[in-house]
Amino acid sequence: MENVETPATTPYDGCGRCLVGVRRLSRKNEASQSPEKQRDQVLAIVKANDAHVIAWADDWEVSGAMDPLKRPKLGPWLTDRMGPYDGIAGAAVDRIGRNVRDVLNTAYAIHERGQILLTADHVGVWDLDDEGQETDLLVKALGAQLEHRATRRRSHDSKSSSRSRGKVSQKPSYGYEYVRAIPGGPVTQVRFRETSSRVIRNVARRILADSTGTISIYFEIRRLNREGVLSPSDEIAVMYGREPRGTPWSENTLRRILVSKAALGYLIHEGEPVLDENGRPVKTAPGLWDYSTHLSLVEKLAPRKQKNIPSGGGRASQGKALYSGRTFCGNCGHKARASKKGGYQCTARARGLAPHCKPSPNIGIHLLDKEITAQFLAEYGDGQVMEKIYDAGTNYAAQIAELQDARARLRQDRKGGMYQDDDDYQWYVTEYSRMGDEIKELKKLPERPAGVKVVPTGETVAEQWARADNIPDRQEILSEFGVRVTILPRGAARRMIMTAVDPYASMELPEAA
């Protein structure tokens, strides 16, 4: 939390009453338990018990449901990582925690170490050997837990009601941000967030334009983490003025964003778009991409069995050596392994895979990297890099699919008991028929299928190679060209042979203006 002053403290002096002041807020606008109010309550109870505060464990924007041992500021004190202290003092039991188990575990841990527990909603030091005080602590902790559950239930019901009525709530979807005319007021506009919308559109473009199997969702996760792109949770933190925690991207997070209909600008409730009075999805913002692209992403990212990838092509290996995963033995054809000690070497005979592979070739990493890179750039370096762009086509099939989805939702609602009254039923029949007529008309139109086209970038392959100053990015270029390296034993006329395929040779280039 910004602009919260840390109260003054006094040094630890071993008096037996050196306490850590505990303050916590789950939301910045939790006015009933403001930082200043908690400070005054803690200082009052500390003074009343002839103690003093040596430090403050202030956990802002931290839910009371979090285990106190895991809280960023209080946790290190409770686990003895912050130096000596004689106990803790909080404004109330619910500032320690809102879970009965966690509160009791924390209280008993402090009690068993002979330390002090003070809260402003209790007179004096908590004595857990006293059955009455133990029961009182249990009751206060249970009350805090029940209140927390009720608050969560109200919040959930409020959000569900808002969304069912076509209003945005909760956090914006990745790639978007909310605009409010009045700080803290209702959302008046949903718009693209410049940074995250650009990031996710680029990821979608790369995945859809890739035809080699190189740009997988896992490849993109590693790239985003390597480039330091903020994960969705950290992007939200920065958006609302908090410090990012350095949370990495994960497969589930990236996949969910790419296939979610929220990326179409739809208002989502319980995973599905909210429908308007015409049975159409409610749009609160322009889409990051269209429905055709959404369907293509869903299809491309659908779980499927790993296909056999031709040797020397396919996924970039992400190995530590530049040509890891694409170097093969010229004797037996098995893939060569790379190590700092042995270089690129065939180990098939040692592993019992190729008994007759003699002598097994091996070449130093730096020697092969230098030679093969020179061969690659000599053959392809002057060529122009083409950017692959996904073309959604005429989009009629996607529009049909979108209408079919909306019509299926209407059928599902009808089976669930909706549209039973005469007026509602007549509306249902009218809208269902209208959607059917639209589908018939769209099916009559000529369709241009989706595909990938290439456009010149004005950059040569050599320039792209120089700009890609790390191994993973250069491996991506090698994968694009399907580079395969064959190594042969000493004495061969050529010990290193590179083969590759121009990835743009079979693609239709745009006509010159």
PDB file of C-alpha atoms in Angstrom, residues 35 42 122 306 419 446:
ATOM      1  CA  PRO A  35      -3.692   1.709   9.021  1.00  0.00           C
ATOM      2  CA  VAL A  42      -1.847  -1.380  18.860  1.00  0.00           C
ATOM      3  CA  HIS A 122      -8.967  -8.322  24.681  1.00  0.00           C
ATOM      4  CA  GLN A 306       2.812 -35.650 -30.028  1.00  0.00           C
ATOM      5  CA  TYR A 419     -38.834 -18.691 -21.845  1.00  0.00           C
ATOM      6  CA  PRO A 446     -18.233 -17.901 -50.971  1.00  0.00           C
TER       7      PRO A 446
END
